[in-house]
Coordinates of C-alpha atoms in Angstrom, one line a residue:
M27 CA 56.8 145.6 75.0
S28 CA 53.6 143.8 74.1
E29 CA 50.2 145.1 74.9
S30 CA 49.6 142.3 77.4
E31 CA 52.9 143.1 79.1
F32 CA 51.9 146.8 79.3
H33 CA 48.7 146.1 81.1
E34 CA 50.1 143.4 83.4
T35 CA 52.4 145.9 85.1
P36 CA 50.5 149.1 85.4
D37 CA 52.2 152.1 87.0
E38 CA 49.9 154.0 89.4
D39 CA 51.6 157.3 88.7
L40 CA 51.3 156.7 84.9
V41 CA 47.6 155.8 85.2
E42 CA 47.0 159.0 87.1
R43 CA 48.8 161.2 84.6
V44 CA 47.0 159.6 81.6
E45 CA 43.6 159.9 83.3
S46 CA 44.2 163.6 84.0
I47 CA 44.5 164.4 80.2
S48 CA 41.3 165.5 78.5
D49 CA 39.9 163.3 75.7
E50 CA 40.5 166.0 73.1
E51 CA 44.1 166.7 74.2
A52 CA 44.8 163.0 74.4
E53 CA 43.6 162.3 70.8
Q54 CA 45.6 165.3 69.4
R55 CA 48.7 164.2 71.3
A56 CA 48.5 160.6 70.2
T57 CA 48.0 161.6 66.5
A58 CA 50.9 164.0 66.7
L59 CA 53.1 161.3 68.2
E60 CA 52.2 158.8 65.6
A61 CA 52.7 161.3 62.7
G62 CA 56.0 162.8 63.6
L63 CA 57.9 161.3 66.4
E64 CA 58.7 157.8 65.3
S65 CA 62.5 158.3 65.7
Y66 CA 62.2 159.5 69.3
E67 CA 62.2 157.8 72.6
L68 CA 58.6 158.1 74.0
E69 CA 57.6 158.6 77.6
D70 CA 55.4 155.9 79.2
E71 CA 52.3 158.1 79.1
D72 CA 52.8 158.8 75.4
R73 CA 53.1 155.1 74.7
A74 CA 49.8 154.5 76.7
L75 CA 48.1 157.2 74.6
L76 CA 49.2 155.6 71.4
R77 CA 47.9 152.2 72.5
A78 CA 44.6 153.7 73.7
Y79 CA 43.9 155.3 70.4
G80 CA 44.8 152.3 68.3
F81 CA 48.2 153.4 67.0
E82 CA 50.9 150.7 66.7
E83 CA 54.4 151.6 67.8
D84 CA 57.3 150.8 65.4
E85 CA 59.8 148.5 67.0
D86 CA 63.2 150.2 67.0
E87 CA 65.3 147.1 67.1
A88 CA 69.1 147.2 67.4
L89 CA 71.3 146.5 64.5
G90 CA 72.8 143.7 66.5
A91 CA 69.5 141.8 67.0
A92 CA 69.7 140.4 63.4
P93 CA 72.4 138.2 61.9
V94 CA 75.4 140.1 60.5
L95 CA 76.9 139.8 57.0
A96 CA 80.2 141.4 56.4
V97 CA 81.1 142.4 52.8
V98 CA 84.8 142.3 52.3
G99 CA 87.3 142.2 49.4
R100 CA 90.3 144.1 48.0
P101 CA 89.9 147.8 47.0
N102 CA 87.7 148.8 44.1
V103 CA 86.0 145.5 43.4
G104 CA 82.5 147.0 43.8
K105 CA 81.7 146.2 47.5
S106 CA 79.8 149.4 48.1
T107 CA 78.0 149.2 44.8
L108 CA 76.8 145.7 45.7
V109 CA 75.8 147.0 49.2
N110 CA 73.7 149.7 47.6
R111 CA 72.1 147.1 45.2
I112 CA 71.2 144.9 48.1
L113 CA 69.7 147.8 50.1
G114 CA 67.8 149.0 47.0
R115 CA 69.0 152.6 47.7
R116 CA 72.2 154.6 47.5
E117 CA 73.6 154.5 51.1
A118 CA 77.3 153.7 50.8
V119 CA 79.5 156.3 49.1
V120 CA 80.6 155.0 45.7
E121 CA 83.3 156.3 43.3
D122 CA 85.4 154.6 40.7
V123 CA 88.5 155.1 42.8
P124 CA 90.1 152.6 45.2
G125 CA 89.7 153.3 48.9
V126 CA 86.5 155.4 49.0
T127 CA 85.0 153.3 51.8
R128 CA 87.3 153.6 54.9
D129 CA 85.3 152.7 58.0
R130 CA 83.1 149.7 58.5
V131 CA 79.5 150.9 58.2
S132 CA 76.3 148.9 59.2
Y133 CA 73.0 149.0 57.4
R134 CA 69.7 147.2 58.0
A135 CA 68.8 145.0 55.0
E136 CA 66.0 142.7 54.2
W137 CA 65.4 139.9 51.7
N138 CA 62.4 137.6 51.4
T139 CA 61.1 139.0 54.8
K140 CA 64.3 138.1 56.6
E141 CA 66.2 141.0 58.1
F142 CA 69.9 141.1 58.6
T143 CA 72.7 143.6 59.2
L144 CA 74.9 144.4 56.2
V145 CA 78.4 145.7 57.0
D146 CA 80.3 147.5 54.3
T147 CA 84.1 147.6 54.7
G148 CA 87.1 149.3 53.2
G149 CA 89.4 147.4 50.8
W150 CA 91.6 144.8 52.4
D151 CA 95.3 144.7 51.5
Q152 CA 97.8 143.0 53.8
D153 CA 100.7 144.9 52.4
S154 CA 99.1 148.3 52.8
K155 CA 100.7 151.0 55.0
G156 CA 99.4 154.1 56.8
M157 CA 95.7 154.8 56.5
A158 CA 95.2 151.9 54.1
S159 CA 96.6 149.5 56.7
R160 CA 94.1 150.8 59.3
I161 CA 91.4 150.3 56.8
A162 CA 92.4 146.7 56.4
I163 CA 92.3 146.3 60.2
Q164 CA 88.8 147.6 60.3
S165 CA 87.8 145.0 57.6
E166 CA 89.2 142.2 59.8
V167 CA 87.3 143.6 62.8
A168 CA 84.1 143.5 60.7
V169 CA 84.7 139.8 59.9
D170 CA 85.3 139.1 63.6
M171 CA 81.9 140.7 64.4
A172 CA 80.0 139.0 61.6
D173 CA 78.1 135.7 61.5
A174 CA 79.0 135.2 57.8
V175 CA 81.1 136.9 55.1
L176 CA 80.5 137.9 51.5
L177 CA 83.8 138.1 49.7
V178 CA 83.6 140.2 46.6
V179 CA 86.1 139.8 43.8
D180 CA 86.4 141.3 40.3
A181 CA 85.6 138.5 37.8
T182 CA 87.1 140.5 34.9
T183 CA 90.6 140.3 36.4
G184 CA 90.5 136.8 37.8
P185 CA 92.0 135.9 41.2
T186 CA 94.8 138.1 42.3
S187 CA 97.4 137.6 44.9
T188 CA 95.5 140.0 47.2
D189 CA 92.3 138.0 46.7
E190 CA 94.3 134.9 47.8
M191 CA 95.6 136.7 50.9
V192 CA 92.0 137.7 51.8
V193 CA 90.9 134.1 51.5
K194 CA 93.7 133.0 53.8
M195 CA 92.6 135.7 56.3
L196 CA 89.0 134.4 56.1
R197 CA 90.1 130.8 56.6
R198 CA 91.7 131.9 59.9
K199 CA 88.4 133.4 61.0
K200 CA 86.5 130.2 60.4
K201 CA 83.3 132.0 59.3
P202 CA 80.9 130.9 56.6
V203 CA 81.9 132.6 53.4
L204 CA 80.2 133.1 50.0
L205 CA 82.1 134.2 47.0
A206 CA 80.6 136.9 44.8
A207 CA 82.1 137.3 41.4
N208 CA 81.3 140.9 40.5
K209 CA 81.2 142.8 37.1
V210 CA 79.7 139.8 35.2
D211 CA 77.4 141.3 32.6
D212 CA 77.4 138.5 29.9
E213 CA 78.4 135.0 29.0
R214 CA 82.0 136.0 28.5
G215 CA 82.1 137.2 32.1
E216 CA 80.6 133.9 33.2
L217 CA 83.5 132.1 31.6
M218 CA 86.1 134.4 33.1
A219 CA 84.5 133.9 36.6
A220 CA 85.1 130.1 36.3
E221 CA 88.8 130.9 37.2
L222 CA 87.6 131.9 40.7
W223 CA 86.9 128.3 41.6
G224 CA 90.7 128.2 42.2
L225 CA 90.3 130.3 45.4
G226 CA 88.8 127.2 47.1
L227 CA 85.6 128.8 48.3
G228 CA 83.3 126.8 46.2
Q229 CA 80.9 128.2 43.6
P230 CA 81.5 131.8 42.5
W231 CA 78.1 133.5 42.5
T232 CA 78.3 135.7 39.4
V233 CA 76.7 139.1 39.8
S234 CA 76.7 142.6 38.3
A235 CA 76.2 145.0 41.2
L236 CA 75.9 147.9 38.8
H237 CA 73.0 146.3 36.8
G238 CA 71.6 143.9 39.4
R239 CA 72.3 140.7 37.4
G240 CA 72.4 137.6 39.6
V241 CA 71.9 139.5 42.9
A242 CA 68.6 137.8 43.8
D243 CA 70.2 134.4 43.5
L244 CA 73.1 135.5 45.6
L245 CA 70.8 136.8 48.3
D246 CA 68.9 133.5 48.3
E247 CA 72.1 131.8 49.1
V248 CA 73.1 134.3 51.7
L249 CA 70.0 133.5 53.7
T250 CA 71.0 129.8 53.8
I251 CA 74.3 130.6 55.7
L252 CA 72.9 133.3 58.1
P253 CA 71.6 132.2 61.5
E254 CA 68.1 133.3 62.7
V255 CA 69.7 135.5 65.4
S256 CA 73.2 136.9 65.5
A257 CA 75.6 134.7 67.5
V258 CA 78.3 137.5 67.7
D259 CA 76.5 140.8 68.1
T260 CA 74.2 140.8 71.1
R261 CA 73.5 144.5 71.6
V262 CA 69.9 145.2 72.4
E263 CA 68.3 148.6 72.0
E264 CA 65.3 149.2 74.2
G265 CA 63.0 152.2 73.8
G266 CA 65.2 153.7 71.1
P267 CA 68.4 155.5 72.3
R268 CA 68.8 159.3 71.8
R269 CA 70.9 160.1 68.8
V270 CA 73.9 162.5 69.0
A271 CA 75.6 163.6 65.8
L272 CA 79.3 164.6 66.1
V273 CA 79.8 167.5 63.6
G274 CA 82.4 170.0 62.8
R275 CA 85.1 171.0 60.4
P276 CA 87.3 168.3 58.9
N277 CA 90.1 167.0 61.2
V278 CA 88.9 168.6 64.4
G279 CA 88.9 165.3 66.3
K280 CA 85.4 163.9 65.9
S281 CA 86.5 160.4 65.3
S282 CA 89.1 160.6 68.1
L283 CA 86.4 161.7 70.5
L284 CA 84.1 158.8 69.5
N285 CA 86.9 156.3 69.9
Q286 CA 87.7 157.8 73.4
L287 CA 84.0 157.5 74.4
I288 CA 83.7 153.9 73.4
G289 CA 87.2 152.9 74.5
S290 CA 88.4 151.4 71.2
D291 CA 89.6 152.3 67.7
R292 CA 86.2 152.0 66.2
V293 CA 86.7 154.9 63.7
L294 CA 89.7 155.6 61.6
V295 CA 91.8 158.5 62.8
D296 CA 94.4 160.2 60.6
N297 CA 95.9 163.7 60.4
V298 CA 94.5 163.9 56.8
A299 CA 91.3 166.0 56.7
G300 CA 88.3 164.0 55.4
T301 CA 89.2 160.6 56.7
T302 CA 85.6 159.9 57.7
R303 CA 83.1 159.8 54.8
D304 CA 80.2 157.5 55.8
P305 CA 78.5 158.3 59.1
V306 CA 79.6 155.7 61.7
D307 CA 77.4 155.1 64.7
E308 CA 78.0 153.4 68.1
L309 CA 75.9 152.7 71.2
I310 CA 77.4 154.3 74.3
E311 CA 76.0 154.0 77.9
L312 CA 75.9 157.3 79.8
G313 CA 74.0 157.7 83.1
D314 CA 72.5 154.2 82.8
K315 CA 71.0 155.1 79.4
Q316 CA 72.1 154.2 76.0
W317 CA 72.9 156.9 73.5
R318 CA 73.7 156.5 69.8
F319 CA 76.7 158.6 68.8
V320 CA 77.1 159.2 65.1
D321 CA 80.5 160.2 63.7
T322 CA 80.2 162.2 60.5
A323 CA 82.3 163.5 57.7
G324 CA 83.7 167.0 58.3
I325 CA 81.5 169.9 57.0
R326 CA 83.7 171.7 54.4
R327 CA 83.8 175.4 53.8
R328 CA 82.1 175.0 50.4
A329 CA 80.3 171.7 50.5
H330 CA 78.1 172.7 47.5
Q331 CA 81.3 172.8 45.4
A332 CA 82.4 169.4 46.4
S333 CA 82.3 166.5 43.9
G334 CA 82.4 162.8 43.9
A335 CA 82.7 161.0 47.2
D336 CA 83.1 164.3 49.1
F337 CA 79.8 165.6 47.8
Y338 CA 77.9 162.4 48.9
A339 CA 79.7 162.4 52.2
A340 CA 78.4 165.9 52.8
L341 CA 74.9 164.7 52.1
R342 CA 75.3 161.8 54.5
T343 CA 76.5 164.2 57.2
Q344 CA 73.4 166.4 56.6
T345 CA 71.1 163.4 56.8
A346 CA 72.8 162.2 60.1
L347 CA 72.2 165.7 61.5
E348 CA 68.6 165.6 60.5
R349 CA 68.1 162.2 62.2
A350 CA 69.8 163.3 65.4
E351 CA 68.3 165.0 68.5
V352 CA 71.6 166.5 69.7
A353 CA 74.4 168.1 67.6
L354 CA 77.8 167.9 69.4
V355 CA 79.8 170.5 67.5
L356 CA 83.6 170.2 67.8
M357 CA 86.0 173.1 67.3
E358 CA 89.7 173.7 67.6
V359 CA 90.4 175.4 70.9
Q360 CA 93.7 177.0 69.7
D361 CA 92.0 178.5 66.6
P362 CA 89.7 181.6 66.7
L363 CA 86.1 181.0 65.9
S364 CA 85.8 180.8 62.1
E365 CA 83.1 181.6 59.7
Q366 CA 82.9 177.9 59.0
D367 CA 82.4 177.1 62.7
V368 CA 79.5 179.6 62.8
R369 CA 78.0 178.2 59.7
I370 CA 78.1 174.7 61.2
V371 CA 76.4 175.8 64.4
T372 CA 73.8 177.7 62.4
T373 CA 73.1 174.6 60.4
A374 CA 72.5 172.6 63.6
V375 CA 70.3 175.3 65.1
E376 CA 68.2 175.7 61.9
A377 CA 67.7 171.9 61.9
G378 CA 66.1 172.3 65.3
R379 CA 68.7 170.3 67.2
A380 CA 69.9 170.8 70.7
V381 CA 73.5 172.0 70.3
V382 CA 76.5 171.2 72.5
L383 CA 79.8 173.0 71.8

């Protein structure tokens, strides 16, 4: 809401409430709001105080307001490493093992002042079975919901049959596609990447996600294929929805609950504990208001002893909890309350979050 719009439609009750606050209290309240509550939905009178004392509100835009770029490719070609390089921080869980990324996960990215949504996906493999097959389905859904696609391949191995199958899938989707030839660190890698012209996607943009080589040129090209506003994702977030973190032991049904709430298979569900690693969020309308539900990795009994992807997944879960206002703790009804359940509830309480069991 702009300042002019705010003053054009004054609310008499709001004006009365604001005028009843003393100058000293109003200044303290506005300062506190600006300092520590940027992630929360503000009441109208608090917004008025911020405006009156010269504070600017941060616009909490929805991920869907910006164009969407899906990052796809077969397993272990460096998609998540490239995502982290583009973001300039370590967000996506990375490990030198195929299949670390399982759900599609969205991040806000920016290049040359243009914002866009970056969607990291699991490895795509048409011949996969079980959980790997569902990961591939999530990747295709990400392509369907994207304005453009960045296909990442391993330049050191040349085009594989799986790469060719991914290209066929992308042709069916009829989305703009850029080809990123990853793991190119020298001139020898540049020569090897030339083989990728055979995929029929035009110029392979050679990059080293690990060292940053060529990523700037790739992003310049990305901006040329992205629209100004997303044509596929039209969700709009007004006022900032409340955030609810779904937490609990591994395999208690957090992802199943989120899928049930949104009415689709948004998050991978499997009987194997630890299926979710990156926090996955979704906007859900409850009581005429939007809420952001965040599915998290299960909190393990000894998270401090975890290593690799599980260790970083635990950190992501803790961060998601810190950013949430409500912790929805799931437990197994047929099992007695365990020490681990108590520890999880205690963690949520100590974080100062409202807790729902």
